[in-house]
mmCIF file of C-alpha atoms in Angstrom:
data_model
loop_
_atom_site.group_PDB
_atom_site.id
_atom_site.type_symbol
_atom_site.label_atom_id
_atom_site.label_comp_id
_atom_site.label_asym_id
_atom_site.label_seq_id
_atom_site.Cartn_x
_atom_site.Cartn_y
_atom_site.Cartn_z
ATOM 1 C CA ALA A 1 5.127 17.498 107.194
ATOM 2 C CA PHE A 2 6.892 20.887 106.262
ATOM 3 C CA THR A 3 4.500 23.272 107.768
ATOM 4 C CA THR A 4 4.560 21.136 111.090
ATOM 5 C CA MET A 5 8.370 21.457 111.266
ATOM 6 C CA LEU A 6 7.772 24.987 110.741
ATOM 7 C CA ILE A 7 5.403 25.381 113.541
ATOM 8 C CA LYS A 8 7.418 23.362 116.168
ATOM 9 C CA ARG A 9 10.307 25.749 115.506
ATOM 10 C CA ALA A 10 8.025 28.802 115.973
ATOM 11 C CA HIS A 11 7.517 28.497 119.747
ATOM 12 C CA LEU A 12 7.689 32.323 120.086
ATOM 13 C CA LEU A 13 4.471 32.694 118.172
ATOM 14 C CA ASN A 14 0.873 32.445 119.627
ATOM 15 C CA GLY A 15 -1.743 29.882 118.343
ATOM 16 C CA SER A 16 -3.397 32.327 115.995
ATOM 17 C CA GLU A 17 -0.165 33.312 114.511
ATOM 18 C CA GLN A 18 1.083 29.703 113.796
ATOM 19 C CA LEU A 19 -2.340 28.886 112.453
ATOM 20 C CA PHE A 20 -1.966 31.903 110.029
ATOM 21 C CA ILE A 21 1.420 30.761 108.761
ATOM 22 C CA ARG A 22 0.464 27.238 108.307
ATOM 23 C CA TYR A 23 -2.910 28.025 106.351
ATOM 24 C CA PHE A 24 -0.775 30.814 104.236
ATOM 25 C CA LEU A 25 1.634 28.114 103.227
ATOM 26 C CA GLN A 26 -0.864 25.237 102.756
ATOM 27 C CA ILE A 27 -3.776 27.213 100.669
ATOM 28 C CA PRO A 28 -1.528 27.979 97.882
ATOM 29 C CA ILE A 29 0.010 24.391 97.829
ATOM 30 C CA MET A 30 -3.533 22.824 97.954
ATOM 31 C CA TYR A 31 -4.733 25.356 94.982
ATOM 32 C CA LEU A 32 -1.955 24.158 92.796
ATOM 33 C CA ILE A 33 -2.923 20.556 93.436
ATOM 34 C CA VAL A 34 -6.328 20.789 92.572
ATOM 35 C CA LYS A 35 -5.132 22.704 89.380
ATOM 36 C CA CYS A 36 -2.779 20.218 88.390
ATOM 37 C CA VAL A 37 -5.316 17.380 88.773
ATOM 38 C CA GLY A 38 -7.639 19.310 86.530
ATOM 39 C CA GLN A 39 -10.581 19.761 88.962
ATOM 40 C CA ASN A 40 -12.679 22.821 89.527
ATOM 41 C CA LEU A 41 -11.762 24.766 92.744
ATOM 42 C CA PHE A 42 -15.592 25.010 93.746
ATOM 43 C CA GLY A 43 -16.536 21.789 92.491
ATOM 44 C CA PRO A 44 -19.064 21.044 89.587
ATOM 45 C CA ASN A 45 -21.484 23.918 88.294
ATOM 46 C CA GLU A 46 -24.685 21.604 89.353
ATOM 47 C CA SER A 47 -23.500 20.742 92.867
ATOM 48 C CA ARG A 48 -22.182 24.285 94.136
ATOM 49 C CA LYS A 49 -25.589 25.084 96.009
ATOM 50 C CA MET A 50 -25.315 21.852 97.896
ATOM 51 C CA LEU A 51 -21.680 22.634 98.681
ATOM 52 C CA ALA A 52 -22.155 26.158 99.877
ATOM 53 C CA ILE A 53 -25.199 24.748 101.930
ATOM 54 C CA GLN A 54 -22.864 22.082 103.396
ATOM 55 C CA ALA A 55 -20.176 24.460 104.071
ATOM 56 C CA LEU A 56 -22.800 26.902 105.853
ATOM 57 C CA THR A 57 -24.268 24.307 108.236
ATOM 58 C CA ALA A 58 -20.647 23.210 109.153
ATOM 59 C CA VAL A 59 -19.571 26.946 110.205
ATOM 60 C CA ILE A 60 -22.896 27.536 111.950
ATOM 61 C CA CYS A 61 -22.330 24.143 113.770
ATOM 62 C CA GLN A 62 -18.732 25.477 115.021
ATOM 63 C CA ILE A 63 -20.158 28.682 115.962
ATOM 64 C CA CYS A 64 -22.812 26.962 118.039
ATOM 65 C CA THR A 65 -20.400 24.863 119.622
ATOM 66 C CA TYR A 66 -17.923 27.505 120.697
ATOM 67 C CA PHE A 67 -20.806 29.471 122.356
ATOM 68 C CA ALA A 68 -22.323 26.257 124.001
ATOM 69 C CA ILE A 69 -18.607 25.655 125.504
ATOM 70 C CA ILE A 70 -18.561 29.302 126.610
ATOM 71 C CA LEU A 71 -22.120 29.364 128.095
ATOM 72 C CA MET A 72 -22.323 26.155 130.041
ATOM 73 C CA ASP A 73 -19.907 23.287 131.221
ATOM 74 C CA PRO A 74 -17.624 22.080 128.416
ATOM 75 C CA SER A 75 -18.266 18.451 129.258
ATOM 76 C CA ASP A 76 -22.034 19.033 129.086
ATOM 77 C CA SER A 77 -21.953 20.834 125.911
ATOM 78 C CA LYS A 78 -19.840 17.653 124.523
ATOM 79 C CA THR A 79 -22.527 15.509 126.142
ATOM 80 C CA ILE A 80 -25.116 17.237 124.096
ATOM 81 C CA SER A 81 -23.167 17.253 120.928
ATOM 82 C CA HIS A 82 -22.934 13.410 121.152
ATOM 83 C CA THR A 83 -26.775 13.408 120.289
ATOM 84 C CA SER A 84 -25.840 14.772 116.851
ATOM 85 C CA ILE A 85 -25.834 10.684 115.836
ATOM 86 C CA ILE A 86 -29.515 10.400 116.899
ATOM 87 C CA ILE A 87 -30.359 13.418 115.152
ATOM 88 C CA THR A 88 -28.610 12.188 111.887
ATOM 89 C CA ALA A 89 -30.832 8.925 112.145
ATOM 90 C CA ILE A 90 -33.884 10.991 112.381
ATOM 91 C CA LEU A 91 -33.002 13.478 110.056
ATOM 92 C CA SER A 92 -32.241 10.628 107.310
ATOM 93 C CA ARG A 93 -35.711 8.870 108.154
ATOM 94 C CA PHE A 94 -37.467 12.098 106.970
ATOM 95 C CA ILE A 95 -35.130 13.224 104.390
ATOM 96 C CA PHE A 96 -33.984 10.140 102.594
ATOM 97 C CA ARG A 97 -37.403 8.097 103.703
ATOM 98 C CA GLU A 98 -35.077 5.412 105.197
ATOM 99 C CA LYS A 99 -37.170 3.044 107.321
ATOM 100 C CA LEU A 100 -35.993 2.751 110.924
ATOM 101 C CA SER A 101 -36.405 -0.874 112.089
ATOM 102 C CA ILE A 102 -37.001 -1.680 115.658
ATOM 103 C CA ILE A 103 -33.233 -2.439 116.098
ATOM 104 C CA HIS A 104 -32.450 1.210 114.708
ATOM 105 C CA ILE A 105 -35.027 2.442 117.476
ATOM 106 C CA ILE A 106 -33.514 0.435 120.319
ATOM 107 C CA SER A 107 -30.301 1.400 119.344
ATOM 108 C CA LEU A 108 -31.033 5.154 119.280
ATOM 109 C CA ILE A 109 -32.660 4.748 122.518
ATOM 110 C CA MET A 110 -29.780 2.921 124.063
ATOM 111 C CA ALA A 111 -27.341 5.619 122.495
ATOM 112 C CA PHE A 112 -29.376 8.538 123.864
ATOM 113 C CA SER A 113 -29.450 6.946 127.423
ATOM 114 C CA GLY A 114 -25.877 6.149 127.439
ATOM 115 C CA VAL A 115 -25.121 9.845 126.537
ATOM 116 C CA VAL A 116 -27.201 10.921 129.374
ATOM 117 C CA TYR A 117 -26.520 8.386 132.073
ATOM 118 C CA ILE A 118 -22.828 7.651 131.428
ATOM 119 C CA THR A 119 -21.823 11.408 131.292
ATOM 120 C CA GLN A 120 -24.399 12.550 133.711
ATOM 121 C CA PRO A 121 -24.798 16.021 132.583
ATOM 122 C CA SER A 122 -24.916 18.453 135.373
ATOM 123 C CA PHE A 123 -28.014 20.034 133.925
ATOM 124 C CA ILE A 124 -29.900 16.693 134.560
ATOM 125 C CA PHE A 125 -27.974 15.390 137.579
ATOM 126 C CA LYS A 126 -26.940 17.633 140.618
ATOM 127 C CA LYS A 127 -23.637 17.020 141.525
ATOM 128 C CA MET A 128 -22.466 17.281 144.771
ATOM 129 C CA ASP A 129 -18.928 19.014 145.510
ATOM 130 C CA ASN A 130 -17.299 16.234 147.665
ATOM 131 C CA ALA A 131 -13.759 17.368 147.808
ATOM 132 C CA LEU A 132 -14.079 21.054 148.079
ATOM 133 C CA ASN A 133 -16.718 23.491 150.033
ATOM 134 C CA LEU A 134 -17.376 26.060 147.154
ATOM 135 C CA THR A 135 -20.007 27.952 148.688
ATOM 136 C CA SER A 136 -19.394 31.391 147.309
ATOM 137 C CA LEU A 137 -18.999 29.709 143.892
ATOM 138 C CA ASN A 138 -22.214 27.716 144.386
ATOM 139 C CA SER A 139 -24.100 30.803 145.195
ATOM 140 C CA ILE A 140 -22.863 32.348 142.100
ATOM 141 C CA SER A 141 -23.690 29.389 139.787
ATOM 142 C CA ASN A 142 -27.301 29.383 141.089
ATOM 143 C CA SER A 143 -28.035 32.721 140.203
ATOM 144 C CA SER A 144 -30.689 33.224 137.734
ATOM 145 C CA ALA A 145 -28.366 35.008 135.301
ATOM 146 C CA THR A 146 -25.971 32.025 135.257
ATOM 147 C CA LYS A 147 -29.053 29.965 134.798
ATOM 148 C CA SER A 148 -30.331 31.577 131.709
ATOM 149 C CA TYR A 149 -26.743 31.700 130.468
ATOM 150 C CA GLU A 150 -26.742 27.780 130.874
ATOM 151 C CA ASN A 151 -30.203 27.554 129.100
ATOM 152 C CA LEU A 152 -28.818 29.675 126.413
ATOM 153 C CA GLY A 153 -25.692 27.224 126.112
ATOM 154 C CA ILE A 154 -27.801 23.962 126.192
ATOM 155 C CA LEU A 155 -29.907 25.578 122.957
ATOM 156 C CA PHE A 156 -26.495 26.341 121.381
ATOM 157 C CA ALA A 157 -25.438 22.872 122.031
ATOM 158 C CA PHE A 158 -28.580 21.223 120.522
ATOM 159 C CA GLY A 159 -28.437 23.727 117.640
ATOM 160 C CA SER A 160 -24.748 22.455 117.174
ATOM 161 C CA ALA A 161 -26.004 18.631 117.306
ATOM 162 C CA ILE A 162 -28.749 19.503 114.882
ATOM 163 C CA ARG A 163 -26.563 21.298 112.344
ATOM 164 C CA PHE A 164 -24.018 18.659 112.458
ATOM 165 C CA GLY A 165 -26.596 15.898 111.693
ATOM 166 C CA PHE A 166 -27.629 18.176 108.863
ATOM 167 C CA SER A 167 -24.277 18.438 107.499
ATOM 168 C CA ARG A 168 -23.906 14.641 107.761
ATOM 169 C CA ILE A 169 -27.038 14.217 105.712
ATOM 170 C CA ILE A 170 -25.946 16.771 103.118
ATOM 171 C CA VAL A 171 -22.507 14.820 102.887
ATOM 172 C CA ARG A 172 -24.589 11.649 102.233
ATOM 173 C CA SER A 173 -26.808 13.191 99.772
ATOM 174 C CA ASN A 174 -23.564 14.849 97.709
ATOM 175 C CA ALA A 175 -21.961 11.171 97.926
ATOM 176 C CA LYS A 176 -24.907 9.674 96.571
ATOM 177 C CA LYS A 177 -24.708 12.181 93.747
ATOM 178 C CA ASN A 178 -20.791 11.463 93.421
ATOM 179 C CA ILE A 179 -19.901 15.031 94.125
#
C-alpha cells in the first residue's frame, strides 16, 4: 500500500523507474519478513535445485512470451499460450504417471478446439479486412520475411506454453514434497 501510494504520486517517472522504486523498497522489506519468520531465504537445502529449475523455466517462459508478442499478433500469441493447460495435463500424465480418463481426454479436445475456434487465430483462419482497405499493409504482411517472423513467433508462443506447463508441473511436484 505504501509503495502504491508513492507510485501514484510519481507521475513524472516512466514505468521502469517506477518499478525500480517499488522493488527497491519491497525487496528489503520482504527480506526482513523472511528473516523474522526464521525461514531460509533460498528454501531448504535439499529443494534448492528444484526451486532454481522452477525459476529458470518461469524466466524462459516470460522471455518466450515477450518475443512471441513482438513477432506475431498479440492476440494469436495469447491464444497459443492458453494451450499451456493442455500441455500441463499431458506432462502430468508422463511425469506423474497420472491416468487420463475419457472425460479428461474429451475435456482436452474441447479446450483445444475452444482455443482455436473461439479466438480464431489469424495463422489458421485468414481474416478479411472489412472496414478498411489496407492494401499496402497487406502486401507487407504477405511478404516472406514477415511470414518467417510470424512462424518464429508461433514457435516462441508454443515454447512459452510448454515452459509454463512444465513450471506448473514443478510447482505441483514441490507442493507434494511440502517445499
